[in-house]
XYZ file of C-alpha atoms in Angstrom:
298
model
C 13.658 -17.149 -5.070
C 13.631 -20.955 -4.763
C 10.480 -22.516 -6.224
C 9.674 -24.389 -3.002
C 9.060 -21.216 -0.972
C 6.860 -18.191 -1.449
C 3.417 -17.734 -2.906
C 1.936 -20.217 -5.329
C 0.086 -17.407 -7.131
C 0.421 -13.653 -7.500
C 1.239 -11.302 -4.610
C -1.472 -8.674 -4.163
C -0.074 -6.585 -1.315
C 3.005 -6.209 0.910
C 4.033 -4.176 3.963
C 6.850 -3.888 6.495
C 5.913 -5.042 10.007
C 8.703 -4.171 12.417
C 11.661 -6.334 11.409
C 9.572 -8.507 9.085
C 7.894 -8.234 5.701
C 4.323 -9.446 5.178
C 2.910 -10.442 1.798
C -0.659 -11.299 0.896
C -1.410 -13.433 -2.129
C -4.013 -14.727 -4.526
C -3.215 -18.172 -3.097
C -5.244 -17.178 0.008
C -2.094 -16.977 2.131
C -0.378 -14.374 4.294
C 3.368 -14.992 4.442
C 5.756 -13.467 6.976
C 9.388 -13.031 5.988
C 12.502 -12.199 7.975
C 15.495 -10.361 6.548
C 18.799 -12.213 6.579
C 22.061 -10.348 5.981
C 24.287 -11.970 3.375
C 28.035 -11.915 2.946
C 29.014 -8.800 1.050
C 26.204 -6.704 2.548
C 23.284 -8.191 0.643
C 19.873 -8.981 2.060
C 17.726 -12.071 1.544
C 14.212 -12.870 2.747
C 13.549 -16.141 4.540
C 9.993 -17.401 5.040
C 9.126 -17.237 8.747
C 5.428 -18.025 9.116
C 2.125 -18.181 7.269
C -1.609 -17.805 7.813
C -4.231 -19.343 5.524
C -7.517 -17.684 4.601
C -10.618 -18.520 2.569
C -10.052 -15.661 0.115
C -7.322 -13.620 -1.611
C -5.460 -11.176 0.644
C -5.912 -7.728 -0.925
C -4.799 -5.260 1.781
C -2.502 -5.275 4.807
C -1.856 -2.814 7.635
C 0.382 -3.066 10.701
C -0.552 -0.754 13.583
C 2.458 -0.515 15.881
C 0.511 1.188 18.677
C -1.955 -1.657 19.191
C 0.342 -4.344 17.702
C -2.503 -5.500 15.470
C -1.913 -6.816 11.966
C -5.023 -6.261 9.843
C -5.665 -8.306 6.692
C -8.289 -7.220 4.166
C -9.693 -9.989 1.993
C -11.239 -10.136 -1.462
C -14.549 -11.389 -0.067
C -14.942 -8.225 2.045
C -13.827 -9.628 5.394
C -11.176 -8.025 7.582
C -9.139 -10.215 9.897
C -7.052 -8.890 12.784
C -4.234 -10.622 14.653
C -2.226 -9.726 17.752
C 0.386 -11.914 19.420
C 0.657 -10.319 22.882
C -1.839 -10.377 24.429
C -3.222 -12.843 21.904
C -6.246 -11.736 19.941
C -7.843 -12.815 16.674
C -10.695 -10.768 15.232
C -13.042 -10.923 12.263
C -14.823 -7.834 10.904
C -17.710 -8.412 8.494
C -19.752 -5.861 6.584
C -18.132 -5.038 3.266
C -19.425 -6.953 0.245
C -16.359 -6.700 -2.035
C -12.577 -6.651 -1.780
C -10.874 -4.538 0.872
C -8.301 -2.331 -0.861
C -7.064 0.039 1.846
C -6.847 0.151 5.651
C -5.703 2.787 8.130
C -6.198 3.790 11.770
C -6.863 7.267 13.140
C -7.390 7.986 16.849
C -8.357 4.406 17.578
C -10.787 4.109 14.663
C -10.069 1.602 11.894
C -11.043 2.866 8.437
C -11.530 0.447 5.537
C -12.024 1.187 1.847
C -13.618 -1.386 -0.434
C -14.495 -2.107 -4.037
C -18.126 -2.105 -2.859
C -17.889 1.716 -3.090
C -17.870 2.428 0.624
C -15.663 3.357 3.546
C -16.451 1.864 6.933
C -15.342 3.108 10.338
C -14.761 0.540 13.086
C -14.204 1.224 16.794
C -12.739 -1.277 19.248
C -15.003 -2.309 22.125
C -12.794 -3.264 25.073
C -15.604 -5.040 26.892
C -16.525 -7.195 23.905
C -12.956 -7.567 22.649
C -14.121 -6.779 19.111
C -14.359 -4.014 16.512
C -17.866 -2.689 15.842
C -18.832 -0.804 12.691
C -19.871 2.707 13.751
C -20.324 4.283 10.303
C -20.741 3.240 6.664
C -19.935 5.950 4.139
C -21.069 5.487 0.518
C -18.583 6.999 -1.958
C -20.196 8.531 -5.032
C -17.051 8.206 -7.187
C -17.196 4.412 -7.234
C -15.044 1.541 -5.952
C -12.439 2.606 -3.382
C -8.756 1.829 -3.968
C -6.841 4.041 -1.523
C -7.239 6.032 1.695
C -5.094 8.942 2.885
C -5.220 11.010 6.077
C -4.665 14.711 5.406
C -4.451 16.068 8.927
C -5.830 17.811 10.827
C -9.287 17.112 9.431
C -9.223 15.459 6.022
C -9.798 11.917 4.807
C -9.043 11.525 1.110
C -10.732 8.563 -0.572
C -9.181 7.495 -3.890
C -11.752 5.844 -6.142
C -12.532 4.726 -9.677
C -13.526 8.237 -10.771
C -11.330 10.464 -8.614
C -10.897 11.567 -5.012
C -13.600 12.265 -2.432
C -12.556 14.476 0.482
C -14.341 13.826 3.776
C -14.150 15.711 7.052
C -12.569 13.474 9.673
C -14.846 14.645 12.448
C -18.106 14.743 10.520
C -17.250 11.970 8.016
C -19.244 14.014 5.507
C -18.116 15.038 1.987
C -16.427 18.443 1.812
C -15.005 18.277 -1.712
C -13.936 16.087 -4.611
C -11.396 15.840 -7.414
C -12.794 14.208 -10.552
C -10.656 11.940 -12.716
C -11.168 9.785 -15.790
C -8.652 7.238 -14.467
C -8.755 5.312 -11.172
C -6.612 6.354 -8.229
C -3.855 3.826 -7.513
C -2.189 5.420 -4.482
C -1.886 8.645 -2.471
C 1.366 9.479 -0.692
C 2.194 12.425 1.589
C 5.244 14.409 0.496
C 6.565 17.703 1.908
C 3.127 18.894 2.964
C 1.503 17.954 -0.342
C -0.089 14.761 -1.667
C 1.343 12.695 -4.520
C -1.462 10.905 -6.353
C -0.796 8.133 -8.878
C -3.500 7.277 -11.388
C -3.937 4.073 -13.347
C -3.215 5.740 -16.718
C 0.401 6.618 -15.842
C -0.336 10.132 -14.614
C 1.135 11.398 -11.333
C -0.230 14.622 -9.857
C 0.704 16.716 -6.851
C -2.046 18.400 -4.840
C -1.855 20.903 -2.014
C -3.346 20.024 1.353
C -6.469 21.925 0.301
C -6.823 19.884 -2.902
C -5.433 22.368 -5.427
C -3.493 20.782 -8.288
C 0.142 21.926 -8.205
C 1.802 19.666 -10.776
C 0.964 16.953 -13.307
C 3.268 14.485 -15.047
C 2.584 11.893 -17.733
C 1.674 9.699 -19.304
C 4.988 9.801 -21.151
C 6.821 7.313 -23.373
C 6.147 3.775 -22.238
C 5.077 4.925 -18.767
C 1.348 4.696 -19.450
C 0.197 2.727 -16.401
C 0.648 2.860 -12.630
C -0.002 -0.217 -10.518
C 2.006 0.580 -7.353
C 4.104 3.527 -6.172
C 6.509 4.322 -3.338
C 8.930 7.045 -2.291
C 12.389 5.771 -1.337
C 15.671 7.471 -0.485
C 18.683 7.226 -2.791
C 21.554 7.066 -0.274
C 24.316 8.058 -2.711
C 22.520 10.859 -4.569
C 20.911 12.013 -1.276
C 17.605 12.430 -3.076
C 14.064 11.138 -2.731
C 13.001 8.908 -5.609
C 9.446 8.139 -6.698
C 9.169 4.559 -7.966
C 6.215 3.888 -10.261
C 5.444 0.192 -10.742
C 3.630 -0.687 -13.932
C 2.258 -3.516 -15.990
C 4.593 -6.216 -17.355
C 7.040 -5.835 -14.456
C 8.404 -2.382 -15.289
C 9.356 0.314 -12.773
C 10.137 3.936 -13.681
C 12.101 6.101 -11.228
C 11.896 9.889 -10.864
C 13.969 12.189 -8.671
C 11.535 14.334 -6.729
C 10.411 17.012 -6.187
C 11.660 18.033 -9.672
C 10.408 14.816 -11.378
C 13.630 14.264 -13.291
C 13.517 10.779 -14.867
C 16.204 8.492 -13.466
C 15.338 5.566 -15.731
C 13.198 2.470 -16.139
C 14.085 -1.063 -15.106
C 12.335 -4.411 -15.194
C 11.803 -6.868 -12.370
C 12.345 -9.715 -14.812
C 8.807 -11.023 -14.326
C 5.839 -10.553 -16.628
C 3.098 -9.734 -14.148
C 2.250 -6.230 -12.979
C 4.115 -4.741 -10.039
C 1.621 -4.858 -7.168
C 3.653 -3.421 -4.269
C 6.884 -1.531 -3.666
C 8.200 -1.070 -0.130
C 11.257 0.601 1.363
C 13.354 -1.721 3.507
C 14.857 1.220 5.405
C 18.627 1.383 5.674
C 21.062 1.698 2.757
C 18.371 2.529 0.213
C 17.222 -1.080 -0.050
C 13.716 -1.600 -1.421
C 11.655 -4.535 -2.640
C 9.208 -5.049 -5.474
C 6.385 -7.593 -5.476
C 4.401 -8.784 -8.447
C 1.442 -10.523 -9.938
C 3.692 -13.423 -10.932
C 4.404 -14.128 -7.256
C 7.853 -12.513 -7.518
C 9.789 -10.830 -4.711
C 12.880 -8.885 -5.805
C 15.191 -6.944 -3.457
C 17.067 -3.952 -4.879
C 19.864 -1.670 -3.713
C 21.119 1.512 -5.380
C 24.632 1.390 -6.805
C 26.996 4.319 -6.905
C 26.997 6.048 -10.278
């Protein structure tokens, strides 16, 4: 990437928003990127727009139904933006970094390093989100949220996973862990959970452990994970981003190692996103790097 574009400091989070990619950085900026097809079938990202904040951008969520882009900040604020009809919102209440955002039945849920989950409901008359519930999480700072329908909210924290009832928003179970939860991904009716110590576990919808892998070899950390499709092998691949720019790939559901590659940058891998067609995916890192990848035929 040319040095005159992109983030001036590390990228903390990235998502796909329709036909664009959004990245949030430690330089207090949200950048929007468009994909440009290159000769020979390649893909490049061109910077399209930016928004400046007063704090590091730590979480992003695009809600296609409402067309709101939500930005969680390190200072605990949540900002919301919509182009048509135009709206710009600010949600205050958390006292530490926002790490995860999701929407369920019109309610915005936010998880924070302050050890709580907040529920926010949109008030049409006021044109604003109001906090309708604050849920303290006994397992510590919150890093990830996952909806396990029909009635489960899984909260990934410093010391494991708290399971809340979606209707009652009360604890109904927990899964203890000595390592923090990095991410929780749905897969074939189960939940893939990546932990910071390089372990990946598979749990049933009811929270029963079905499989555990790692740490193994040099794969002793997880900093970001994603499931992508290998278009030539016709298999799903779990990509586990790690410290020092490494990514280890596993064919799933059998967890057969496909190999480890490096992004070429020294910082940890902070986000991995699928770009959709042709098995293209992108990695983002703590060094401010954006790298686009495509699977080659064996």
